[in-house]
Amino acid sequence: ANTALRLKAQADVDQITAIGSHGQTVRHQPRGCLPYTVQLGNGARIAALTGITTVSDFRTADLALGGQGAPLVPAFHRAVFSNPDENRVIVNIGGIANATTLHRNDRLSGFDTGPGNTLMDHWFRQHQLGTYDENGFWAQSGECLPKLLNALLEYDYFSRPLPKSTGLEEFNLDWLNTYLIGDERPEDVQATLAELTAESISQSIKTNAPATNTIYLCGGGANNKHLANRLDKRLTPLPLYTTDRLGLPVDWVEAVAFAWLAKERLKNRPTNCPEVTGSSRELALGAVYLG
């Protein structure tokens, strides 16, 4: 709420129609007999403190209809990035990486590919000062451990059929430690984790989007030059760009996506994409709290 009020004070606008607030996912369990998802962030309180209508809790309704509740951004990607002359894949590398396939014929698919930055970030914090491996410099100083990489890639998530989504419940340091012997150099593990992200993304695209013409990166991981280079090598000869080339900077895509989802919710237009999440029908995502 405070952030929204500061932004409102800085923005050269007379009126803000609504706030789209995803919040911070702290638990995501789309499988099992009682699927659920938990995001920190109280839409009712944001609306009360700002006086601005707030749309939040975007995932729950899709889960209630039997869907994964993720990924949520493919409908937005289609609205702003699709091109009738090109099969595009938009890859968002956040903590978890997800991909949206935008077919020429307007057909859509999307899925979480697996870990994005989360394993690299947490491993870095355990062994280095700072919060993340800027530009992958530390990973670049190490050497990939092929046996470890192959073992990690054998984890069953990577071979699960679509629809699928994942989170830190599956990919975390406890999970990683079950594969480590204990005598690995930390920088070599970091290099291997970068390769895991690059390989899981590239294999997901080759398996689920074989007709791809061009790939565009967004999210924080798109700023990791080492990771982008490893992806580029694995995806050659497919051209690899960032969404900056399409007019939307990589660090803005997620924020704009949830503003767009809020706009669509207020117009009661469906945004959940059953072909992506596996839900039983379309619906407009998000709970609305009036300002």
Coordinates of C-alpha atoms in Angstrom, one line a residue:
A1 CA 0.0 0.0 0.0
N2 CA 2.8 2.4 0.9
T3 CA 4.5 1.7 -2.4
A4 CA 1.3 2.3 -4.4
L5 CA 0.8 5.6 -2.6
R6 CA 4.4 6.7 -3.3
L7 CA 4.0 5.8 -7.0
K8 CA 0.7 7.7 -7.2
A9 CA 2.4 10.8 -5.8
Q10 CA 5.2 10.5 -8.4
A11 CA 2.9 9.6 -11.4
D12 CA 1.6 12.3 -13.7
V13 CA -1.9 10.9 -13.6
D14 CA -5.2 12.2 -12.2
Q15 CA -6.7 8.9 -11.4
I16 CA -5.6 5.3 -10.8
T17 CA -8.3 2.8 -11.7
A18 CA -7.0 -0.1 -9.8
I19 CA -4.0 -1.9 -8.3
G20 CA -3.1 -5.4 -9.4
S21 CA -1.3 -7.1 -6.5
H22 CA 0.0 -10.6 -6.9
G23 CA 1.8 -10.7 -3.6
Q24 CA 4.6 -13.1 -2.7
T25 CA 4.1 -16.8 -3.1
V26 CA 5.1 -18.6 0.1
R27 CA 3.5 -22.0 -0.6
H28 CA 2.1 -23.5 -3.9
Q29 CA 0.7 -27.0 -3.8
P30 CA -1.4 -27.6 -7.0
R31 CA -1.4 -31.4 -6.8
G32 CA -3.0 -33.7 -4.4
C33 CA -6.6 -34.1 -3.0
L34 CA -6.6 -30.6 -1.4
P35 CA -4.6 -28.3 -3.7
Y36 CA -3.9 -24.8 -2.4
T37 CA -1.7 -21.7 -2.9
V38 CA -0.7 -19.0 -0.5
Q39 CA 0.5 -15.5 -1.4
L40 CA 1.5 -12.8 1.2
G41 CA -0.3 -9.6 0.5
N42 CA -3.8 -8.5 1.7
G43 CA -5.9 -7.0 -1.1
A44 CA -8.6 -5.7 1.3
R45 CA -6.0 -3.9 3.4
I46 CA -4.3 -2.4 0.3
A47 CA -7.7 -1.1 -0.9
A48 CA -8.5 0.3 2.5
L49 CA -5.2 2.1 3.0
T50 CA -5.0 3.5 -0.5
G51 CA -8.6 4.1 -1.3
I52 CA -8.0 2.4 -4.7
T53 CA -9.8 -0.7 -5.9
T54 CA -7.4 -3.6 -5.6
V55 CA -7.4 -6.9 -7.4
S56 CA -5.4 -9.7 -5.7
D57 CA -5.5 -13.5 -5.1
F58 CA -5.1 -14.3 -8.8
R59 CA -4.4 -18.1 -8.4
T60 CA -7.1 -19.5 -6.1
A61 CA -10.1 -19.5 -8.5
D62 CA -8.1 -21.5 -11.1
L63 CA -7.1 -24.1 -8.5
A64 CA -10.8 -24.4 -7.5
L65 CA -11.6 -25.4 -11.1
G66 CA -8.9 -28.1 -11.0
G67 CA -6.1 -26.0 -12.6
Q68 CA -2.5 -25.5 -11.6
G69 CA -3.1 -21.9 -10.8
A70 CA 0.2 -21.2 -12.7
P71 CA 1.7 -19.9 -14.8
L72 CA -0.6 -16.8 -14.8
V73 CA 1.1 -14.7 -17.5
P74 CA 0.5 -16.5 -20.8
A75 CA -2.8 -14.6 -21.5
F76 CA -0.9 -11.3 -21.1
H77 CA 2.0 -12.6 -23.2
R78 CA -0.4 -13.4 -26.0
A79 CA -2.1 -10.0 -25.7
V80 CA 1.1 -8.0 -26.0
F81 CA 3.8 -10.2 -27.7
S82 CA 2.0 -12.5 -30.2
N83 CA 2.8 -12.1 -33.9
P84 CA 0.9 -13.8 -36.8
D85 CA 4.2 -14.3 -38.7
E86 CA 6.2 -16.0 -36.0
N87 CA 6.1 -18.8 -33.5
R88 CA 7.4 -17.1 -30.3
V89 CA 8.4 -18.4 -26.9
I90 CA 8.5 -15.9 -24.0
V91 CA 10.7 -17.2 -21.2
N92 CA 10.3 -15.5 -17.8
I93 CA 13.2 -16.3 -15.5
G94 CA 12.1 -15.5 -11.9
G95 CA 12.7 -17.7 -8.9
I96 CA 11.0 -20.4 -11.0
A97 CA 11.2 -20.1 -14.8
N98 CA 8.2 -20.4 -17.0
A99 CA 7.6 -20.4 -20.8
T100 CA 4.7 -19.2 -23.0
T101 CA 4.4 -20.6 -26.5
L102 CA 2.7 -18.1 -28.8
H103 CA 1.8 -19.9 -32.0
R104 CA 1.1 -18.1 -35.3
N105 CA -2.5 -19.4 -35.3
D106 CA -3.1 -17.8 -31.9
R107 CA -2.9 -21.2 -30.1
L108 CA -1.3 -20.9 -26.7
S109 CA 0.6 -23.1 -24.3
G110 CA 2.6 -22.5 -21.2
F111 CA 4.3 -24.2 -18.3
D112 CA 6.9 -23.9 -15.6
T113 CA 10.2 -25.2 -16.9
G114 CA 11.7 -25.7 -13.4
P115 CA 14.2 -23.6 -11.3
G116 CA 15.1 -20.2 -12.6
N117 CA 17.1 -18.1 -10.2
T118 CA 16.1 -19.7 -6.9
L119 CA 18.7 -22.4 -6.5
M120 CA 21.5 -20.1 -7.7
D121 CA 20.4 -17.3 -5.4
H122 CA 20.1 -19.4 -2.3
W123 CA 23.4 -21.2 -3.0
F124 CA 25.1 -17.9 -3.5
R125 CA 23.8 -16.5 -0.2
Q126 CA 25.0 -19.6 1.6
H127 CA 28.6 -19.1 0.4
Q128 CA 29.1 -15.5 -0.7
L129 CA 28.2 -12.0 0.5
G130 CA 25.3 -10.4 -1.2
T131 CA 21.9 -11.6 -2.4
Y132 CA 22.6 -12.9 -5.9
D133 CA 25.4 -13.8 -8.4
E134 CA 25.5 -10.6 -10.4
N135 CA 25.8 -11.4 -14.1
G136 CA 26.7 -15.0 -13.1
F137 CA 30.4 -14.0 -12.4
W138 CA 30.7 -16.5 -9.6
A139 CA 29.1 -19.3 -11.7
Q140 CA 31.5 -18.4 -14.5
S141 CA 34.5 -18.9 -12.2
G142 CA 33.5 -22.6 -11.6
E143 CA 33.2 -25.6 -13.8
C144 CA 30.0 -27.6 -14.4
L145 CA 29.9 -31.0 -12.8
P146 CA 28.4 -33.3 -15.5
K147 CA 27.5 -36.1 -13.1
L148 CA 25.7 -33.8 -10.7
L149 CA 23.9 -32.0 -13.6
N150 CA 22.7 -35.3 -15.0
A151 CA 21.5 -36.5 -11.6
L152 CA 19.6 -33.2 -11.1
L153 CA 18.0 -33.5 -14.5
E154 CA 16.7 -37.0 -13.7
Y155 CA 14.3 -35.5 -11.2
D156 CA 10.8 -36.4 -12.2
Y157 CA 9.4 -32.9 -12.6
F158 CA 11.4 -32.4 -15.8
S159 CA 9.6 -35.3 -17.5
R160 CA 6.1 -34.7 -16.1
P161 CA 3.5 -34.1 -18.8
L162 CA 1.7 -30.7 -19.2
P163 CA 0.0 -29.0 -17.5
K164 CA 2.5 -28.5 -14.7
S165 CA 3.8 -25.9 -12.3
T166 CA 6.3 -25.9 -9.5
G167 CA 7.8 -23.8 -6.7
L168 CA 10.3 -23.7 -3.9
E169 CA 8.6 -26.6 -2.3
E170 CA 10.3 -28.8 -4.9
F171 CA 13.4 -26.8 -5.8
N172 CA 15.3 -25.7 -2.7
L173 CA 18.7 -26.3 -1.0
D174 CA 17.4 -29.3 0.9
W175 CA 16.5 -30.9 -2.4
L176 CA 19.9 -29.9 -3.8
N177 CA 21.8 -31.3 -0.8
T178 CA 20.4 -34.8 -1.4
Y179 CA 22.5 -34.9 -4.6
L180 CA 25.7 -33.5 -3.2
I181 CA 28.6 -35.6 -1.9
G182 CA 30.1 -32.8 0.2
D183 CA 33.5 -32.3 -1.4
E184 CA 32.3 -30.2 -4.4
R185 CA 33.8 -26.7 -4.8
P186 CA 30.9 -24.2 -4.2
E187 CA 31.7 -22.3 -7.4
D188 CA 31.4 -25.6 -9.3
V189 CA 28.0 -26.3 -7.8
Q190 CA 27.0 -22.7 -8.8
A191 CA 28.2 -23.3 -12.4
T192 CA 26.2 -26.6 -12.4
L193 CA 23.0 -24.8 -11.2
A194 CA 23.3 -22.3 -14.0
E195 CA 23.5 -25.2 -16.4
L196 CA 20.5 -26.8 -14.8
T197 CA 18.4 -23.7 -15.4
A198 CA 19.7 -23.3 -19.0
E199 CA 19.3 -27.0 -19.8
S200 CA 15.8 -27.4 -18.3
I201 CA 14.6 -24.3 -20.1
S202 CA 16.0 -25.4 -23.5
Q203 CA 14.8 -29.0 -23.2
S204 CA 11.3 -27.8 -22.3
I205 CA 11.2 -25.6 -25.4
K206 CA 12.5 -28.4 -27.6
T207 CA 10.1 -30.9 -26.2
N208 CA 6.9 -28.7 -25.9
A209 CA 7.5 -26.1 -28.6
P210 CA 9.5 -27.7 -31.4
A211 CA 8.2 -25.2 -34.1
T212 CA 9.6 -22.2 -32.3
N213 CA 11.1 -19.5 -34.5
T214 CA 12.3 -17.0 -31.8
I215 CA 12.8 -16.8 -28.1
Y216 CA 12.5 -13.7 -25.9
L217 CA 13.7 -13.6 -22.3
C218 CA 12.3 -11.5 -19.4
G219 CA 12.4 -11.5 -15.6
G220 CA 15.4 -11.0 -13.4
G221 CA 17.3 -13.9 -14.8
A222 CA 17.4 -12.2 -18.2
N223 CA 19.9 -9.8 -16.7
N224 CA 22.3 -12.6 -15.9
K225 CA 24.7 -12.5 -18.8
H226 CA 26.3 -15.8 -18.0
L227 CA 23.0 -17.6 -17.9
A228 CA 21.8 -15.9 -21.1
N229 CA 25.0 -17.0 -22.8
R230 CA 24.5 -20.6 -21.6
L231 CA 20.9 -20.5 -22.9
D232 CA 22.0 -19.1 -26.2
K233 CA 24.5 -21.9 -26.7
R234 CA 22.0 -24.6 -25.9
L235 CA 19.2 -23.0 -28.1
T236 CA 21.4 -22.3 -31.2
P237 CA 20.5 -21.8 -34.0
L238 CA 17.2 -20.3 -32.6
P239 CA 17.6 -16.5 -32.1
L240 CA 17.5 -15.4 -28.5
Y241 CA 16.5 -11.8 -27.5
T242 CA 15.0 -10.0 -24.5
T243 CA 11.6 -8.5 -24.5
D244 CA 13.3 -5.1 -24.7
R245 CA 13.3 -5.8 -28.4
L246 CA 9.5 -6.0 -28.3
G247 CA 9.1 -2.7 -26.5
L248 CA 8.8 -3.9 -22.9
P249 CA 11.9 -4.0 -20.6
V250 CA 12.6 -7.3 -18.9
D251 CA 12.2 -5.9 -15.4
W252 CA 8.7 -4.5 -16.2
V253 CA 7.0 -7.5 -17.8
E254 CA 5.7 -9.2 -14.6
A255 CA 4.5 -5.9 -13.0
V256 CA 2.7 -4.9 -16.3
A257 CA 1.2 -8.4 -16.5
F258 CA -0.6 -8.1 -13.1
A259 CA -1.8 -4.6 -13.9
W260 CA -3.2 -6.0 -17.1
L261 CA -4.8 -9.0 -15.3
A262 CA -6.4 -6.5 -12.9
K263 CA -7.8 -4.5 -15.8
E264 CA -9.2 -7.7 -17.4
R265 CA -10.7 -8.8 -14.1
L266 CA -12.6 -5.5 -13.8
K267 CA -14.0 -6.0 -17.3
N268 CA -14.8 -9.7 -16.3
R269 CA -12.8 -11.1 -19.2
P270 CA -11.3 -14.6 -18.8
T271 CA -7.5 -14.8 -18.2
N272 CA -6.8 -18.2 -16.8
C273 CA -6.1 -20.1 -20.0
P274 CA -7.4 -23.7 -19.3
E275 CA -5.1 -25.0 -22.1
V276 CA -2.2 -23.8 -19.9
T277 CA -3.4 -24.5 -16.3
G278 CA -5.7 -27.5 -16.9
S279 CA -8.7 -25.9 -15.3
S280 CA -12.2 -27.0 -16.3
R281 CA -13.3 -23.7 -17.8
E282 CA -12.3 -20.1 -18.4
L283 CA -12.8 -17.3 -15.8
A284 CA -11.6 -13.9 -14.9
L285 CA -8.8 -14.3 -12.3
G286 CA -8.6 -12.2 -9.1
A287 CA -10.6 -11.1 -6.1
V288 CA -11.8 -7.5 -6.2
Y289 CA -11.7 -5.2 -3.2
L290 CA -13.3 -1.8 -3.8
G291 CA -11.4 1.3 -2.8

